[in-house]
């Protein structure tokens, strides 16, 4: 199958990207390590950018209205259903919701090529039900993997390793840009895990290099940056500025943002967070982050996209389902009233809920012209304000179950998993395992008076995971999970620890 997508010319482009940008990505990652564990602040040297009156290049007409976006891995049936879902945008995700087995990555590229060509079909082997694209479909965005990952199944000529982001970006662009442009669309991307404005500058260089290589106008490629790391929240103006000719706004990647908050503040006892189910968008530090993103984007003429509603319908319990859907409604109402131009959902059944709310409160394609907050009202204290709340044994057990189940699914090739009526991906699993690690590091006392020691934690892990003993790769998963939760030094990303198992 891979010969269908890894053609000679495609590999030539991938190799060129690897030779040109792999060393620069390594430099970026080295600089990340030097900044690690330092509490972020607004950068004095870039104050002129924050104070300037510049704007980004205006967005293409087809993405002026992005009120509801849906995401998921680039699986064949998923792509068809998502593009047909009624959402404005579908983001095909090679990152947090995709377990990067070689098969998943290659099949994903083939599926996307077929989707762009509008030839994609799928037949269920059991029911024989057939799926195909509607005449009207969502606009396609693609999220490549982050700078920190390497595609270990592909080596450029001469044995040069290729960063996974270049592999995902390069293959999708190479095979689809002509057809996209012919169809009146263009290559759209979501950029994950950015921590510094120089990383946005590097992506801008990659886009410009690609456009020049294929004789395309600068600005043909457009990208939305996920603000999902704590350091990036202090550099939103700078990130938009660096990508101004290629920008399609910013997005509140709130689950990864909570994970990044824990990771960035890991050396500070005072930054220990309470139970993860207490950390919602009404907490001051989360609300401040969301509002700062809105005011920044709107000042610069860019979309400010809201966060993910991870709920999935609870079909067996109407009472609980009503409660869950009310949480979605409240969240989307807050977003549109605050000024967001669109939002994310994890399940097609949530699209009408989100769309109805945005339709009622946003009569125009977007509300980029809506200015609510003054730029100097949200400061460092607001973004670093630790929420109050307790650390509970129930919360710890919940983290163990979620983290273990997701890790096991990922190791078995599935990166998007429904757990407890929520769609869990790598971002939410990262919250679980880093919170466990953080509580252990500072041996916090729980609401029942027990202290999180290593022995106590191991007993809980043994008890809570015993129900999953029949799972494939149970022992391997448990071993890795314990290592991630009890390591002396926090592992930056669980995918780094686990990727070797897939390859």
XYZ file of C-alpha atoms in Angstrom:
503
model
C 0.000 0.000 0.000
C 2.778 2.438 0.824
C 4.017 2.455 -2.775
C 0.743 4.198 -3.707
C 1.655 7.211 -1.602
C 5.449 7.019 -1.227
C 6.140 7.619 -4.898
C 9.587 8.587 -6.174
C 8.682 12.271 -6.518
C 6.964 12.356 -3.136
C 10.039 10.866 -1.470
C 12.221 13.403 -3.240
C 10.169 16.212 -1.689
C 10.220 14.569 1.748
C 13.993 14.177 1.535
C 14.379 17.829 0.567
C 12.287 18.883 3.560
C 14.356 16.642 5.838
C 17.721 17.968 4.588
C 16.555 21.571 4.808
C 14.608 21.652 8.058
C 15.538 18.675 10.278
C 18.643 20.478 11.647
C 16.558 23.593 12.360
C 13.947 21.531 14.196
C 16.716 19.972 16.307
C 17.890 23.465 17.235
C 14.323 24.384 18.210
C 14.085 21.312 20.460
C 17.462 22.086 22.071
C 16.235 25.579 22.917
C 13.060 24.104 24.404
C 15.159 22.086 26.841
C 17.052 25.188 27.972
C 13.788 26.990 28.728
C 12.260 23.979 30.463
C 10.736 24.400 33.940
C 11.018 28.195 33.896
C 7.815 30.047 34.663
C 6.903 31.964 31.493
C 6.356 35.679 31.161
C 5.664 38.165 28.395
C 8.894 38.861 26.468
C 10.249 42.388 26.809
C 12.089 42.293 23.479
C 8.908 41.605 21.514
C 6.838 44.379 23.128
C 6.862 46.384 19.847
C 5.084 43.477 18.137
C 2.445 43.324 20.884
C 2.001 47.101 20.766
C 1.952 47.353 16.955
C -1.075 47.878 14.722
C -0.372 45.106 12.180
C -2.913 42.466 11.112
C -2.619 39.041 9.515
C -3.497 38.369 5.885
C -7.279 38.172 5.534
C -8.698 34.656 5.523
C -9.953 32.894 2.382
C -13.711 33.166 1.862
C -14.333 29.428 2.263
C -13.154 29.534 5.893
C -14.746 32.807 6.952
C -17.381 30.725 8.754
C -15.867 28.069 11.008
C -18.532 28.009 13.696
C -18.359 24.247 14.278
C -15.347 22.037 13.656
C -15.039 18.299 14.248
C -11.838 16.335 14.622
C -10.677 12.758 14.508
C -7.994 10.404 13.186
C -7.599 9.968 9.402
C -9.476 6.665 9.287
C -11.466 5.989 6.146
C -14.983 5.735 7.603
C -14.246 8.577 10.052
C -13.175 10.893 7.231
C -16.345 10.250 5.218
C -18.653 10.682 8.205
C -16.847 13.794 9.447
C -16.839 15.485 6.042
C -20.554 14.662 5.718
C -21.377 15.632 9.312
C -22.626 19.165 8.748
C -19.624 20.693 10.486
C -17.932 23.625 8.772
C -14.468 22.096 9.134
C -13.078 18.602 9.667
C -9.570 18.373 11.068
C -7.925 15.073 10.139
C -5.545 14.413 13.002
C -2.203 12.639 12.697
C -1.319 13.773 16.208
C -3.240 13.376 19.486
C -6.055 11.122 18.248
C -3.890 8.920 16.024
C -1.687 6.073 17.183
C 1.230 6.503 14.740
C 1.695 2.937 13.556
C 3.195 2.863 10.091
C -0.069 1.442 8.752
C -2.149 4.206 10.354
C 0.110 6.923 8.951
C 0.264 5.518 5.420
C -3.417 4.563 5.273
C -4.286 8.015 6.597
C -2.447 9.695 3.735
C -4.124 7.438 1.174
C -7.530 8.115 2.733
C -6.995 11.882 2.610
C -5.822 11.778 -0.991
C -8.971 9.862 -1.916
C -11.096 12.328 0.058
C -9.589 15.317 -1.754
C -10.183 13.520 -5.056
C -13.754 12.824 -3.871
C -13.300 9.140 -4.712
C -13.256 7.892 -1.120
C -15.720 5.102 -0.254
C -16.047 2.575 2.555
C -18.059 -0.614 2.995
C -18.708 -2.153 6.399
C -17.562 -5.769 6.230
C -20.369 -7.005 8.500
C -23.404 -4.909 7.602
C -22.321 -4.254 4.006
C -23.389 -0.640 4.520
C -21.655 1.662 2.039
C -20.337 5.151 2.731
C -19.478 7.913 0.265
C -19.114 11.691 0.281
C -22.067 14.050 -0.028
C -22.056 16.829 -2.577
C -21.502 19.409 0.172
C -18.766 18.598 2.675
C -16.778 20.255 5.438
C -13.534 22.066 4.638
C -10.547 19.800 5.284
C -7.733 20.725 7.640
C -4.844 18.410 8.562
C -2.903 18.332 11.819
C 0.620 16.900 11.455
C 2.498 15.566 14.455
C 4.590 17.899 16.611
C 8.240 18.891 16.241
C 9.265 16.503 19.042
C 8.448 13.285 17.146
C 10.485 11.491 14.484
C 9.009 9.196 11.821
C 11.144 6.126 12.501
C 9.782 4.124 9.570
C 11.206 6.486 6.956
C 14.763 7.588 6.310
C 15.707 10.178 3.752
C 18.463 9.334 1.298
C 21.753 9.052 3.122
C 20.061 7.813 6.296
C 18.771 11.214 7.433
C 15.884 10.963 9.922
C 12.775 12.946 9.112
C 10.757 14.766 11.774
C 7.222 13.371 11.830
C 5.732 16.837 11.239
C 7.588 17.123 7.920
C 6.543 13.618 6.901
C 2.849 14.281 7.583
C 2.861 17.793 6.123
C 4.995 16.917 3.106
C 3.054 13.865 1.965
C -0.330 15.539 2.329
C 0.751 18.718 0.568
C 2.563 16.957 -2.274
C -0.322 14.684 -3.227
C -3.185 17.111 -2.749
C -2.282 20.751 -3.389
C -3.099 20.675 -7.117
C -6.519 19.085 -6.643
C -7.343 21.319 -3.684
C -6.558 24.450 -5.680
C -8.483 23.143 -8.683
C -11.496 22.578 -6.405
C -11.315 26.166 -5.165
C -9.800 25.177 -1.838
C -6.200 25.101 -0.586
C -3.962 23.214 1.870
C -5.092 24.020 5.429
C -3.282 22.868 8.556
C -3.482 22.911 12.338
C -0.105 23.275 14.074
C 0.330 21.520 17.453
C 2.539 21.862 20.531
C 4.178 25.205 19.649
C 5.996 26.656 22.673
C 7.742 29.737 21.271
C 7.230 32.266 18.505
C 10.459 31.132 16.815
C 8.760 27.766 16.271
C 5.950 29.556 14.432
C 8.643 31.333 12.403
C 10.091 27.948 11.438
C 6.693 26.725 10.263
C 6.374 29.923 8.231
C 9.747 29.150 6.647
C 8.570 25.613 5.826
C 5.405 26.949 4.196
C 7.261 29.620 2.214
C 9.897 27.116 1.070
C 7.133 24.761 -0.090
C 5.222 27.468 -1.944
C 8.359 28.625 -3.747
C 9.269 25.025 -4.606
C 5.940 24.570 -6.403
C 5.651 28.101 -7.853
C 2.693 29.045 -5.676
C 1.866 32.494 -4.296
C 2.974 33.188 -0.740
C -0.046 32.690 1.492
C -1.452 29.730 -0.453
C -0.952 27.543 2.618
C -2.896 28.562 5.731
C -2.567 27.275 9.278
C -4.284 27.645 12.623
C -2.000 27.383 15.636
C -3.225 25.509 18.682
C -2.370 27.497 21.786
C -1.996 24.395 23.903
C 1.190 25.116 25.829
C 1.550 27.542 28.711
C 4.585 29.360 27.229
C 2.713 29.989 23.964
C -0.092 31.764 25.838
C 2.386 34.552 26.601
C 3.391 34.868 22.930
C 0.141 34.829 20.958
C 0.760 38.173 19.260
C 4.240 37.053 18.249
C 2.999 33.699 16.911
C 0.395 35.403 14.733
C 2.992 37.924 13.585
C 5.449 35.235 12.495
C 2.747 33.415 10.520
C 0.942 36.541 9.339
C 0.994 35.580 5.634
C -0.058 32.007 6.407
C -2.230 32.497 9.479
C -5.718 31.104 9.911
C -5.991 32.172 13.537
C -5.477 30.514 16.906
C -7.325 27.777 18.776
C -7.776 27.063 22.496
C -6.297 23.562 22.779
C -7.443 23.446 26.360
C -6.724 19.813 27.291
C -3.107 19.946 26.175
C -2.917 23.363 27.824
C -3.720 21.857 31.239
C -1.100 19.169 30.623
C 1.424 21.845 29.660
C 0.564 23.861 32.770
C 1.503 20.882 34.964
C 4.639 20.119 32.948
C 5.876 23.719 32.828
C 5.275 24.260 36.550
C 6.485 20.845 37.702
C 9.250 22.251 39.919
C 6.845 24.332 42.015
C 4.858 22.792 44.865
C 2.450 25.731 44.843
C 1.368 24.834 41.280
C -0.052 21.402 42.129
C -3.517 21.249 40.551
C -6.640 19.741 42.152
C -8.643 16.881 40.604
C -8.802 17.213 36.823
C -12.612 17.242 36.808
C -12.445 20.498 38.810
C -10.392 22.227 36.098
C -12.863 23.704 33.652
C -13.070 26.896 31.636
C -14.640 28.774 34.542
C -11.384 28.564 36.510
C -9.678 31.955 36.428
C -6.475 30.805 34.719
C -8.404 28.971 31.987
C -10.934 31.751 31.425
C -8.089 34.298 31.246
C -6.261 32.195 28.647
C -9.392 31.916 26.517
C -10.226 35.624 26.750
C -6.650 36.659 25.991
C -6.715 34.496 22.871
C -9.935 36.156 21.692
C -8.751 39.713 22.188
C -5.370 38.940 20.595
C -6.854 37.298 17.505
C -9.507 39.955 16.974
C -6.998 42.760 17.301
C -4.992 41.076 14.514
C -7.964 40.219 12.254
C -7.761 36.474 12.890
C -10.158 33.713 13.951
C -10.245 32.846 17.660
C -11.388 29.237 17.833
C -12.844 27.715 20.988
C -12.041 24.411 22.650
C -13.091 20.794 22.374
C -16.320 19.413 23.782
C -15.167 15.876 24.589
C -18.598 14.551 25.603
C -20.190 11.731 23.645
C -23.908 10.817 23.804
C -24.952 8.477 26.650
C -27.581 6.450 24.836
C -28.323 4.032 27.690
C -29.136 6.718 30.302
C -31.332 9.635 29.247
C -30.889 11.479 32.549
C -27.110 11.429 32.426
C -27.192 12.249 28.728
C -29.349 15.326 29.371
C -26.864 16.479 32.027
C -23.894 15.899 29.689
C -25.507 17.760 26.801
C -26.360 20.662 29.117
C -22.641 20.961 29.923
C -21.927 21.154 26.188
C -24.579 23.844 25.730
C -23.250 25.914 28.611
C -19.684 25.627 27.330
C -20.581 26.682 23.787
C -22.761 29.533 25.019
C -19.843 30.846 27.072
C -17.559 30.628 24.050
C -19.802 32.475 21.619
C -20.720 35.159 24.142
C -17.072 35.683 25.060
C -16.298 36.259 21.379
C -15.013 32.989 19.944
C -15.556 32.589 16.200
C -16.123 28.850 16.318
C -15.699 25.745 18.412
C -14.694 22.079 18.379
C -16.729 18.940 19.042
C -15.619 15.314 19.289
C -18.851 13.615 18.173
C -21.205 14.295 15.231
C -24.255 14.352 17.530
C -22.852 17.474 19.211
C -22.717 19.449 15.964
C -26.404 20.533 15.990
C -26.113 21.588 19.647
C -23.048 23.750 19.018
C -24.353 25.083 15.706
C -27.713 26.117 17.141
C -26.020 28.134 19.876
C -23.580 29.839 17.504
C -26.361 30.486 14.974
C -28.444 32.199 17.645
C -25.671 34.374 19.034
C -23.427 34.877 15.988
C -25.458 36.059 13.016
C -22.368 36.857 10.926
C -19.832 34.293 9.590
C -17.526 35.207 12.480
C -17.155 37.941 15.084
C -13.568 38.974 14.430
C -14.682 42.610 14.595
C -15.962 42.071 18.142
C -13.572 43.696 20.605
C -14.433 43.047 24.252
C -11.319 43.178 26.399
C -8.520 45.724 26.679
C -5.080 44.302 25.995
C -3.654 45.253 29.384
C -6.354 43.658 31.550
C -5.034 40.071 31.438
C -1.554 39.670 32.843
C 0.919 37.084 34.077
C -0.882 36.601 37.379
C -4.114 35.711 35.570
C -2.457 33.063 33.404
C -0.581 31.527 36.356
C -3.433 31.657 38.885
C -3.633 28.152 40.377
C -7.214 26.998 41.013
C -8.293 26.031 44.498
C -9.636 22.569 45.149
C -8.826 19.258 46.755
C -6.792 16.292 45.602
C -8.912 13.193 46.150
C -8.389 9.456 46.107
C -11.329 9.213 43.721
C -9.570 11.631 41.373
C -6.328 9.673 41.621
C -8.073 6.396 40.829
C -9.838 8.032 37.902
C -6.506 9.269 36.545
C -5.072 5.757 36.825
C -7.956 4.151 34.957
C -8.070 6.759 32.197
C -4.303 6.910 31.755
C -3.925 3.128 31.680
C -6.826 2.460 29.302
C -5.743 5.135 26.864
C -2.108 4.029 26.924
C -3.152 0.442 26.280
C -5.338 1.459 23.338
C -2.528 3.593 21.893
C -0.052 0.713 22.134
C -2.593 -1.436 20.296
C -2.927 1.073 17.463
C -5.932 3.159 18.534
C -5.385 6.804 19.457
C -8.981 7.907 20.073
C -10.829 6.113 22.878
C -14.268 6.610 24.509
C -13.867 6.313 28.298
C -16.561 7.253 30.818
C -18.620 8.915 28.059
C -15.786 11.226 27.073
C -13.602 10.973 23.994
C -10.082 10.629 25.340
C -6.996 11.289 23.258
C -3.309 11.772 24.033
C -3.928 15.237 25.504
C -6.403 14.081 28.139
C -4.281 11.020 28.930
C -1.311 13.342 29.419
C -3.253 15.258 32.079
C -3.878 12.005 33.956
C -0.346 10.687 34.004
C 1.378 14.055 34.668
C -1.019 14.814 37.502
C -0.260 11.433 39.061
C 3.459 12.160 38.677
C 3.103 15.648 40.181
C 1.098 14.442 43.172
C 3.705 11.748 43.821
C 6.617 14.167 43.451
C 5.262 16.359 46.244
C 3.648 13.489 48.178
C 0.396 15.404 48.440
C -2.189 14.545 51.083
C -5.550 13.492 49.702
C -8.980 14.407 51.046
C -9.087 11.127 53.012
C -5.852 11.948 54.841
C -3.724 9.482 52.887
C -0.415 10.626 51.420
C 0.588 9.822 47.841
C 3.748 7.787 48.348
C 5.216 5.394 45.804
C 4.057 2.321 47.713
C 0.533 3.701 48.071
C 0.422 4.643 44.383
C 1.649 1.219 43.246
C -1.020 -0.464 45.359
C -3.672 1.728 43.731
C -2.328 1.032 40.242
C -2.377 -2.726 40.925
C -5.941 -2.564 42.214
C -7.352 -0.207 39.584
C -5.770 -1.969 36.589
C -6.651 -5.519 37.688
C -9.981 -5.210 35.873
C -8.110 -4.820 32.573
C -6.001 -8.017 32.813
C -7.597 -9.491 29.700
C -6.482 -6.541 27.575
C -3.909 -7.199 24.873
C -0.446 -5.978 25.970
C -1.637 -5.631 29.571
C 1.720 -6.289 31.251
C 3.611 -4.106 28.781
C 1.133 -1.271 29.265
C 1.299 -1.536 33.046
C 5.092 -1.486 33.061
C 5.252 1.631 30.879
C 2.452 3.344 32.783
C 4.227 2.831 36.105
C 7.467 4.165 34.623
C 5.682 7.268 33.325
C 4.031 7.944 36.691
C 7.015 7.237 38.964
C 10.077 8.330 36.965
C 12.430 10.659 38.798
C 12.237 13.132 35.911
C 8.962 13.821 34.145
C 8.926 12.342 30.636
C 8.041 15.182 28.251
C 5.467 13.240 26.208
C 4.045 9.767 26.732
C 4.282 9.241 22.964
C 8.074 9.531 23.180
C 8.167 6.718 25.716
C 5.759 4.498 23.820
C 6.658 5.053 20.174
C 9.409 2.428 20.162
C 6.819 -0.225 21.047
C 4.935 0.586 17.831
C 8.071 0.427 15.687
